[in-house]
Coordinates of C-alpha atoms in Angstrom, one line a residue:
M1 CA 17.3 3.7 -13.9
S2 CA 19.4 1.0 -12.4
E3 CA 17.4 -2.0 -11.3
S4 CA 20.0 -3.7 -9.2
G5 CA 18.7 -4.6 -5.8
S6 CA 15.8 -7.0 -5.2
Q7 CA 12.3 -6.2 -4.0
E8 CA 11.8 -9.8 -3.5
A9 CA 14.8 -10.0 -1.1
A10 CA 13.4 -7.2 0.9
A11 CA 10.0 -8.9 1.0
A12 CA 11.5 -12.2 2.0
S13 CA 13.2 -10.7 5.0
T14 CA 10.4 -8.4 6.1
G15 CA 7.2 -10.1 5.2
A16 CA 6.3 -7.4 2.8
G17 CA 5.3 -9.5 -0.2
A18 CA 3.9 -8.1 -3.4
E19 CA 0.4 -8.8 -2.3
G20 CA 0.7 -6.3 0.7
G21 CA -1.5 -7.8 3.4
G22 CA -1.8 -6.1 6.8
G23 CA 0.5 -7.4 9.4
G24 CA 1.1 -7.2 13.1
A25 CA -1.3 -5.7 15.7
A26 CA -2.7 -3.3 13.1
N27 CA -5.1 -5.9 11.6
G28 CA -5.2 -8.7 14.1
S29 CA -2.6 -11.0 12.6
S30 CA 0.7 -11.8 14.2
D31 CA 4.2 -12.3 12.7
S32 CA 5.9 -15.1 14.7
P33 CA 9.6 -14.8 15.4
T34 CA 11.8 -16.4 12.7
K35 CA 13.2 -19.7 14.0
G36 CA 16.4 -21.2 13.1
A37 CA 19.9 -20.0 13.1
P38 CA 20.7 -17.2 15.7
R39 CA 20.3 -13.7 14.4
P40 CA 23.4 -11.7 13.8
A41 CA 24.2 -9.2 16.7
V42 CA 24.2 -6.1 14.4
G43 CA 22.7 -7.3 11.0
N44 CA 22.4 -5.0 8.0
K45 CA 23.7 -1.5 8.1
V46 CA 21.6 1.4 6.8
T47 CA 22.9 4.3 4.8
V48 CA 21.4 7.7 6.0
V49 CA 21.0 10.8 4.0
L50 CA 20.5 14.1 6.0
G51 CA 20.3 17.7 5.1
A52 CA 23.2 19.8 6.7
Q53 CA 21.8 23.3 6.3
W54 CA 18.2 24.8 6.4
G55 CA 16.8 22.4 3.9
D56 CA 16.5 22.4 0.1
E57 CA 20.1 21.0 -0.2
G58 CA 19.1 18.5 -2.8
K59 CA 18.5 15.5 -0.6
G60 CA 16.0 14.1 -3.1
K61 CA 18.7 14.1 -5.9
V62 CA 21.2 12.2 -3.6
V63 CA 18.5 9.7 -2.4
D64 CA 17.5 9.2 -6.1
L65 CA 21.1 8.4 -6.9
L66 CA 21.6 5.9 -3.9
A67 CA 18.0 4.4 -4.3
Q68 CA 18.9 3.0 -7.6
D69 CA 21.0 0.3 -5.8
A70 CA 18.8 0.0 -2.7
D71 CA 16.2 -2.7 -1.6
M72 CA 14.5 -0.4 0.8
V73 CA 14.2 3.3 1.2
C74 CA 12.8 4.7 4.5
R75 CA 11.5 8.0 5.6
C76 CA 12.0 8.7 9.3
Q77 CA 10.5 12.1 10.2
G78 CA 8.5 15.2 9.1
G79 CA 5.4 15.5 7.1
N80 CA 4.1 16.8 3.8
N81 CA 5.8 20.1 4.7
A82 CA 8.9 18.7 3.1
G83 CA 9.5 18.7 -0.7
H84 CA 11.8 16.7 -2.8
T85 CA 12.0 16.8 -6.6
V86 CA 13.2 14.0 -8.7
V87 CA 13.5 14.0 -12.5
V88 CA 13.3 10.8 -14.4
D89 CA 13.3 10.5 -18.2
S90 CA 12.5 14.2 -18.3
V91 CA 9.5 13.8 -16.1
E92 CA 9.5 15.8 -12.8
Y93 CA 8.1 14.0 -9.7
D94 CA 7.4 16.0 -6.5
F95 CA 7.5 14.1 -3.1
H96 CA 6.3 15.4 0.2
L97 CA 5.2 12.4 2.2
L98 CA 6.3 9.4 0.1
P99 CA 10.0 8.4 0.4
S100 CA 11.4 9.7 -2.9
G101 CA 13.3 6.5 -3.5
I102 CA 9.9 4.8 -4.3
I103 CA 10.5 6.0 -7.8
N104 CA 12.7 2.9 -8.2
P105 CA 10.1 0.1 -9.0
K106 CA 12.4 -2.5 -7.2
V107 CA 12.4 -0.5 -4.0
T108 CA 10.2 -1.2 -1.0
A109 CA 9.3 2.3 0.8
F110 CA 8.8 2.5 4.5
I111 CA 7.3 5.5 6.4
G112 CA 8.5 5.3 10.1
N113 CA 7.0 6.2 13.4
G114 CA 8.6 9.7 13.4
V115 CA 6.6 10.9 10.3
V116 CA 3.2 12.5 10.7
I117 CA 0.8 11.5 8.0
H118 CA -2.0 13.5 6.4
L119 CA -3.9 10.7 4.6
P120 CA -5.6 12.8 2.0
G121 CA -2.3 14.4 1.2
L122 CA -0.5 11.0 0.9
F123 CA -3.0 9.7 -1.6
E124 CA -3.2 12.9 -3.6
E125 CA 0.6 13.0 -3.9
A126 CA 0.8 9.4 -5.0
E127 CA -1.9 9.6 -7.6
K128 CA -0.7 12.9 -9.0
N129 CA 2.9 11.4 -9.5
E130 CA 1.4 8.2 -10.8
R131 CA -0.4 10.1 -13.5
K132 CA 2.9 11.6 -14.7
G133 CA 4.7 8.4 -15.7
K134 CA 5.6 4.8 -14.9
G135 CA 7.8 5.8 -11.8
L136 CA 5.2 5.0 -9.2
K137 CA 3.9 1.7 -10.7
D138 CA 2.5 -0.5 -8.0
W139 CA 3.3 2.0 -5.3
E140 CA 0.5 0.8 -3.0
K141 CA 2.1 -2.7 -3.0
R142 CA 5.6 -1.3 -2.3
L143 CA 4.6 1.2 0.6
I144 CA 4.8 0.1 4.2
I145 CA 3.6 2.4 7.0
S146 CA 4.5 2.1 10.7
D147 CA 1.4 1.7 12.9
R148 CA 3.0 4.2 15.3
A149 CA 3.0 7.1 13.0
H150 CA 0.8 9.9 14.1
I151 CA -2.1 11.3 11.9
V152 CA -2.4 14.9 10.7
F153 CA -6.0 16.0 10.6
D154 CA -7.6 18.7 8.6
F155 CA -8.0 20.7 11.8
H156 CA -4.3 20.5 12.5
Q157 CA -3.7 22.3 9.3
A158 CA -6.4 24.9 10.0
V159 CA -4.9 25.5 13.5
D160 CA -1.5 26.0 11.8
G161 CA -3.0 28.8 9.7
V162 CA -4.8 30.3 12.8
Q163 CA -1.6 30.3 14.7
E164 CA 0.3 32.1 11.9
Q165 CA -2.4 34.7 11.7
Q166 CA -2.2 35.3 15.5
R167 CA 1.6 35.6 15.2
Q168 CA 1.3 38.3 12.5
E169 CA -1.3 40.2 14.4
Q170 CA 0.4 40.0 17.8
A171 CA 4.1 40.2 16.9
G172 CA 4.0 41.8 13.4
K173 CA 5.5 38.7 11.8
N174 CA 4.8 35.0 11.4
L175 CA 7.0 31.9 11.2
G176 CA 6.2 31.3 7.5
T177 CA 5.1 27.8 8.1
T178 CA 3.8 25.6 5.2
K179 CA 0.4 25.5 7.1
K180 CA 0.5 21.7 6.8
G181 CA -0.3 21.2 10.5
I182 CA 3.2 19.9 11.4
G183 CA 3.7 22.0 14.6
P184 CA 0.1 21.3 15.9
V185 CA 0.3 17.5 15.3
Y186 CA 3.8 17.2 17.0
S187 CA 2.4 19.4 19.9
A188 CA -0.5 16.9 20.2
K189 CA 1.9 14.0 20.1
A190 CA 4.1 15.5 22.9
A191 CA 0.9 16.2 24.9
R192 CA -0.2 12.6 24.5
S193 CA -3.4 13.6 22.8
G194 CA -2.5 12.6 19.4
L195 CA -3.9 9.7 17.3
R196 CA -1.9 7.1 15.5
I197 CA -2.4 4.8 12.4
C198 CA -2.8 2.0 14.8
D199 CA -5.7 3.7 16.6
L200 CA -7.4 4.3 13.2
L201 CA -7.1 0.6 12.4
A202 CA -8.2 -0.7 15.7
D203 CA -11.7 0.2 17.1
F204 CA -13.2 3.0 14.9
T205 CA -15.8 3.9 17.5
Q206 CA -13.1 4.5 20.1
F207 CA -11.0 6.3 17.5
S208 CA -14.0 8.6 16.7
E209 CA -14.5 9.4 20.4
R210 CA -10.8 10.4 20.9
Y211 CA -11.0 12.4 17.6
K212 CA -14.0 14.4 18.8
V213 CA -12.3 15.1 22.2
L214 CA -9.3 16.4 20.4
A215 CA -11.2 18.4 18.0
Q216 CA -13.3 20.1 20.8
Q217 CA -10.0 20.8 22.7
Y218 CA -8.8 22.8 19.7
K219 CA -12.2 24.5 19.3
A220 CA -11.9 25.6 22.9
M221 CA -8.5 27.1 22.3
Y222 CA -9.5 28.8 19.0
P223 CA -13.2 29.6 19.1
T224 CA -13.2 30.8 15.5
L225 CA -12.0 27.4 14.2
E226 CA -14.3 25.6 12.0
I227 CA -14.1 21.8 12.2
D228 CA -16.3 19.5 10.1
I229 CA -16.1 16.6 12.6
E230 CA -18.5 14.2 11.1
G231 CA -17.3 14.9 7.6
E232 CA -13.6 14.2 8.3
L233 CA -14.5 11.1 10.3
V234 CA -16.3 9.7 7.1
K235 CA -13.2 10.3 5.1
L236 CA -10.9 8.8 7.6
K237 CA -13.2 5.6 7.7
D238 CA -12.9 5.4 4.0
Y239 CA -9.1 5.3 4.2
V240 CA -9.1 2.3 6.7
E241 CA -9.4 -0.4 4.0
R242 CA -6.9 1.4 1.6
I243 CA -4.1 1.7 4.1
K244 CA -4.7 -1.5 6.1
P245 CA -2.6 -3.7 3.6
M246 CA 0.2 -1.2 4.0
V247 CA 0.5 -1.1 7.8
R248 CA 3.0 -3.1 9.8
D249 CA 4.3 -3.0 13.4
G250 CA 7.2 -0.7 12.4
V251 CA 9.6 -2.0 15.1
H252 CA 9.1 -5.7 14.3
Y253 CA 9.1 -4.9 10.5
M254 CA 12.4 -3.1 10.7
Y255 CA 14.1 -5.6 13.0
E256 CA 13.3 -8.3 10.5
A257 CA 14.7 -6.2 7.6
L258 CA 17.9 -5.4 9.6
H259 CA 18.6 -8.9 10.8
G260 CA 17.3 -11.0 7.9
P261 CA 19.1 -11.7 4.6
P262 CA 21.3 -9.0 3.3
N263 CA 19.5 -5.8 2.2
K264 CA 20.7 -2.5 1.1
I265 CA 18.5 0.0 3.3
L266 CA 18.5 3.7 2.6
V267 CA 17.1 6.3 5.1
E268 CA 16.1 9.8 3.8
G269 CA 15.8 12.7 6.2
A270 CA 13.0 14.9 5.2
N271 CA 14.1 18.0 7.2
A272 CA 17.5 19.4 7.6
A273 CA 19.7 19.8 10.7
L274 CA 19.1 23.5 11.2
L275 CA 15.3 22.8 11.2
D276 CA 15.5 20.5 14.2
I277 CA 13.3 21.5 17.1
D278 CA 16.2 20.8 19.6
F279 CA 19.2 21.6 17.7
G280 CA 17.9 24.0 15.1
Q281 CA 17.0 27.7 15.5
Y282 CA 14.3 27.6 18.1
S283 CA 11.6 28.9 17.6
T284 CA 11.8 29.3 13.8
E285 CA 12.5 25.6 13.2
C286 CA 9.9 23.4 11.5
G287 CA 8.7 21.6 14.6
C288 CA 10.0 18.1 13.9
W289 CA 13.2 16.2 14.6
A290 CA 15.8 16.3 11.9
G291 CA 18.0 13.6 13.7
F292 CA 17.0 10.0 12.7
A293 CA 17.9 7.6 15.5
R294 CA 15.4 8.9 17.9
V295 CA 12.4 8.9 15.6
W296 CA 12.9 5.7 13.7
E297 CA 12.6 2.1 14.3
C298 CA 16.4 1.5 14.1
H299 CA 19.0 0.8 16.6
P300 CA 22.1 3.1 16.4
Q301 CA 24.4 0.1 16.0
N302 CA 22.8 -0.6 12.6
V303 CA 23.7 2.9 11.2
G304 CA 26.5 2.6 8.6
E305 CA 27.2 5.6 6.3
V306 CA 25.7 9.0 7.1
Y307 CA 25.8 11.5 4.2
G308 CA 25.4 15.2 5.0
V309 CA 23.9 16.9 1.9
V310 CA 25.4 20.3 1.4
K311 CA 24.5 22.8 -1.1
A312 CA 27.6 24.7 -2.5
Y313 CA 25.9 27.9 -1.2
T314 CA 23.3 28.6 1.5
T315 CA 19.6 29.0 1.2
R316 CA 16.8 29.5 3.6
V317 CA 12.9 29.8 3.4
G318 CA 10.9 32.0 5.7
I319 CA 12.1 34.2 8.6
G320 CA 14.9 33.7 11.0
A321 CA 18.6 34.6 11.4
F322 CA 20.7 33.9 8.2
P323 CA 24.3 35.1 9.0
S324 CA 25.7 34.6 5.5
E325 CA 22.6 35.9 3.6
Q326 CA 23.3 38.3 0.6
S327 CA 20.5 40.6 0.2
N328 CA 22.1 42.1 -2.9
D329 CA 22.9 41.2 -6.4
I330 CA 24.9 38.2 -5.3
G331 CA 21.9 36.7 -3.5
E332 CA 19.7 37.6 -6.4
L333 CA 22.1 35.9 -8.9
L334 CA 22.2 32.7 -6.7
Q335 CA 18.4 32.7 -6.5
T336 CA 18.0 33.0 -10.2
R337 CA 20.7 30.6 -11.4
G338 CA 19.8 28.0 -8.7
K339 CA 16.0 28.4 -9.4
E340 CA 15.6 28.7 -5.6
V341 CA 11.8 28.4 -5.2
G342 CA 10.2 26.1 -2.7
V343 CA 8.7 22.9 -3.9
T344 CA 5.9 22.9 -1.3
T345 CA 5.2 26.7 -0.9
G346 CA 6.4 28.2 -4.1
R347 CA 8.3 31.0 -2.2
K348 CA 11.6 32.4 -3.3
R349 CA 14.5 31.2 -1.1
R350 CA 16.8 33.6 0.6
C351 CA 20.3 33.0 -0.6
G352 CA 23.9 33.6 0.6
W353 CA 27.4 32.3 0.7
L354 CA 28.3 28.8 2.0
D355 CA 28.5 28.9 5.9
L356 CA 30.9 26.3 7.2
V357 CA 30.1 27.1 10.8
L358 CA 26.6 25.6 10.1
I359 CA 28.0 22.6 8.4
K360 CA 30.5 21.8 11.3
Y361 CA 27.6 22.2 13.8
A362 CA 25.4 19.8 11.7
H363 CA 28.3 17.3 11.6
M364 CA 28.7 17.5 15.4
I365 CA 25.2 16.5 15.8
N366 CA 24.8 13.9 13.1
G367 CA 28.3 12.4 12.7
F368 CA 28.5 12.6 8.9
T369 CA 30.9 10.1 7.3
A370 CA 30.8 11.8 3.9
L371 CA 29.4 15.0 2.3
A372 CA 27.2 15.1 -0.7
L373 CA 27.9 18.6 -2.2
T374 CA 25.2 19.8 -4.7
K375 CA 24.7 22.5 -7.2
L376 CA 28.3 23.3 -7.5
D377 CA 27.7 24.6 -11.1
I378 CA 25.6 27.5 -9.8
L379 CA 28.9 29.1 -8.8
D380 CA 30.4 28.9 -12.3
V381 CA 30.0 32.5 -13.1
F382 CA 31.6 34.1 -10.0
T383 CA 35.0 35.5 -10.2
E384 CA 35.6 35.1 -6.5
I385 CA 33.6 33.0 -3.9
K386 CA 33.3 33.8 -0.2
V387 CA 33.0 31.0 2.4
G388 CA 32.0 31.6 6.0
V389 CA 34.5 30.1 8.3
A390 CA 33.9 31.6 11.8
Y391 CA 31.5 33.9 13.7
K392 CA 32.2 37.0 15.8
V393 CA 30.0 38.4 18.5
D394 CA 31.0 41.7 20.0
N395 CA 34.3 41.5 18.2
Q396 CA 35.1 38.1 19.8
I397 CA 35.4 34.8 17.9
I398 CA 32.8 32.3 19.4
P399 CA 33.8 28.6 19.4
H400 CA 30.2 27.4 19.0
F401 CA 27.0 27.8 17.0
P402 CA 24.7 30.1 19.0
A403 CA 21.6 28.5 20.4
N404 CA 19.9 31.9 21.0
Q405 CA 18.2 33.5 18.0
E406 CA 18.9 37.1 18.9
V407 CA 22.7 36.3 19.5
L408 CA 22.7 34.5 15.9
Q409 CA 21.1 37.7 14.4
R410 CA 24.1 39.7 15.7
V411 CA 27.0 37.5 14.6
E412 CA 29.5 38.9 12.1
V413 CA 30.6 36.2 9.6
Q414 CA 34.3 35.9 9.1
Y415 CA 34.8 35.0 5.4
E416 CA 37.7 33.5 3.4
T417 CA 37.7 34.5 -0.3
L418 CA 38.5 31.9 -2.8
P419 CA 39.1 32.4 -6.6
G420 CA 36.2 31.3 -8.8
W421 CA 36.6 29.2 -12.0
N422 CA 34.5 31.0 -14.5
S423 CA 33.8 27.9 -16.6
D424 CA 31.0 25.5 -17.0
T425 CA 31.2 22.5 -14.7
S426 CA 27.7 21.0 -15.4
A427 CA 29.1 18.3 -17.7
A428 CA 32.0 17.1 -15.3
R429 CA 31.8 13.4 -14.6
S430 CA 34.8 13.0 -12.4
F431 CA 36.8 15.2 -10.0
E432 CA 39.6 15.6 -12.3
E433 CA 37.2 17.2 -14.9
L434 CA 36.7 20.0 -12.6
P435 CA 38.6 23.2 -13.0
E436 CA 41.5 23.5 -10.6
N437 CA 39.8 26.3 -8.6
A438 CA 36.6 24.2 -8.3
Q439 CA 38.7 21.3 -7.0
K440 CA 40.3 23.7 -4.4
Y441 CA 36.8 24.9 -3.3
V442 CA 35.7 21.4 -2.7
R443 CA 38.9 20.5 -0.8
F444 CA 38.6 23.7 1.2
I445 CA 35.2 22.5 2.4
E446 CA 36.5 19.0 3.2
E447 CA 39.5 20.3 5.1
N448 CA 37.4 22.8 7.2
V449 CA 34.6 20.5 8.1
G450 CA 36.9 17.6 9.0
V451 CA 34.5 14.7 8.0
P452 CA 36.2 11.4 8.4
A453 CA 36.6 9.1 5.5
S454 CA 33.9 6.6 4.2
P455 CA 33.8 3.7 1.8
P456 CA 33.4 4.3 -1.9
V457 CA 29.9 4.7 -3.3
S458 CA 28.7 3.9 -6.8
C459 CA 25.9 6.0 -8.3
T460 CA 24.2 6.1 -11.6
T461 CA 22.1 8.7 -13.3
H462 CA 18.7 8.3 -15.1
S463 CA 20.1 10.1 -18.2
Q464 CA 23.5 8.4 -18.1
P465 CA 23.0 4.8 -16.8
S466 CA 26.7 3.8 -17.1
K467 CA 28.7 3.6 -13.9
L468 CA 30.6 6.8 -13.0
N469 CA 34.2 7.1 -12.5
L470 CA 35.4 6.4 -8.9
H471 CA 38.5 7.3 -7.1
P472 CA 40.0 4.4 -5.1
Y473 CA 39.7 6.3 -2.0
P474 CA 36.9 7.2 0.4
T475 CA 34.5 9.6 -1.2
T476 CA 32.4 12.7 -1.1
I477 CA 29.5 12.8 -3.5
T478 CA 29.3 15.9 -5.5
T479 CA 26.5 16.9 -8.0
T480 CA 25.8 19.7 -10.3
T481 CA 22.2 20.7 -11.3
T482 CA 22.4 18.1 -14.1
N483 CA 25.1 15.5 -13.6
P484 CA 26.3 13.8 -10.5
F485 CA 29.8 12.5 -10.0
I486 CA 32.0 11.1 -7.2
L487 CA 35.3 12.6 -5.9
S488 CA 37.8 11.4 -3.4
M489 CA 37.7 12.8 0.1
S490 CA 40.6 13.6 2.4
C491 CA 40.7 12.7 6.0
S492 CA 40.9 15.7 8.3
P493 CA 41.2 16.4 11.9
P494 CA 37.9 16.7 14.0
P495 CA 36.0 19.9 13.3
S496 CA 36.9 23.1 15.1
F497 CA 35.4 26.5 15.0
I498 CA 38.7 28.3 15.5

């Protein structure tokens, strides 16, 4: 693992020293504004990594690559419904709540206000990964939690399960949630009845009263719900001293990081664009926001590069429209070769051809500056490869991605067929090493999505620590299942569906 990037530099600019120590309103201390030279108007730029499909695109792999040269890695939304897998020295680490970049021992990890935290799940995840190897050494000293993050309680998870059961009984199908309480806790947040980390660390008596009121509200809605109120309060009180050194006023903390000494700051999105509660497929989305600017303590002017992670084909977990799904031998082959099984749920993923209508739509929302194309080598065995380029409804091309679920169920995907390359690309270390048809496939994606150019990026791998070959032009990151590499990216016109 590359150890470039300094934890000490991050600590100096944020007050997050190796000793931890609670800060801000969370524990009664105050961080006085830094005196001296005027702050820069913009400050450090952050690099953002977001999923461009329905999740499972390989965001963890891309974050792992970029985190090796980062000072700070931030998680901005979602909960432990997400799942990222990172392999270091042949050891597989699974992340659900922790930013996966914490695997770099030089990185400070930050959990932002848009994340919902199940405290038992957080510590279980960290301790489980810690037992696997050295990757999470001193993680408690390197983790910072925003005091504005909302708490997922055990009864939120129980309610999630009850709601799924009701959907199954009433409508004959459920949403296929992870039952991690994500929908219920975000609902409580919107209803202004939720409880945050800062509430837990303030007056525990007041916190307990508010907790009991919230629990009774859920019991009134779901009479069969069993809640061990006193038992969970005891557990929560036990967590107070453990998390207190990690908690900061998130807004102040990130402002200091962004406007202090130079820092390389990476933001990882836990949930993908098509799972966004506003811009995803309502009502089968995950219930949290996939965009980052509105759910994280960072001004938009501090956003630099935005990488859209795109799997070379499309997958989805659970129910909902999936226009390019292949419920046939092709889908089965993609599922088998890609080992498409959910990290959190263990469910097999539905598979289909790459759908560029989705990618363009995600780009319109998030403004990708480059694409990170993953698992290209899964397509190595195909003689020909189809790519969805447009949608038809009632025999008419539609110039947009449908908001309505029923309309999306009816779309007819218009495909372009590209020749396959029928050769192993897993060992490719540069764009030139790809077969000609694989290069054409990547170029086809770039040209159709129309993502503007971005500055070059250097990445390393854990198995091959040497620097990778770079083109002298702006780049798109591309990875296979085993080896990542960088390729040049062409400038294209703005995206169009027609």
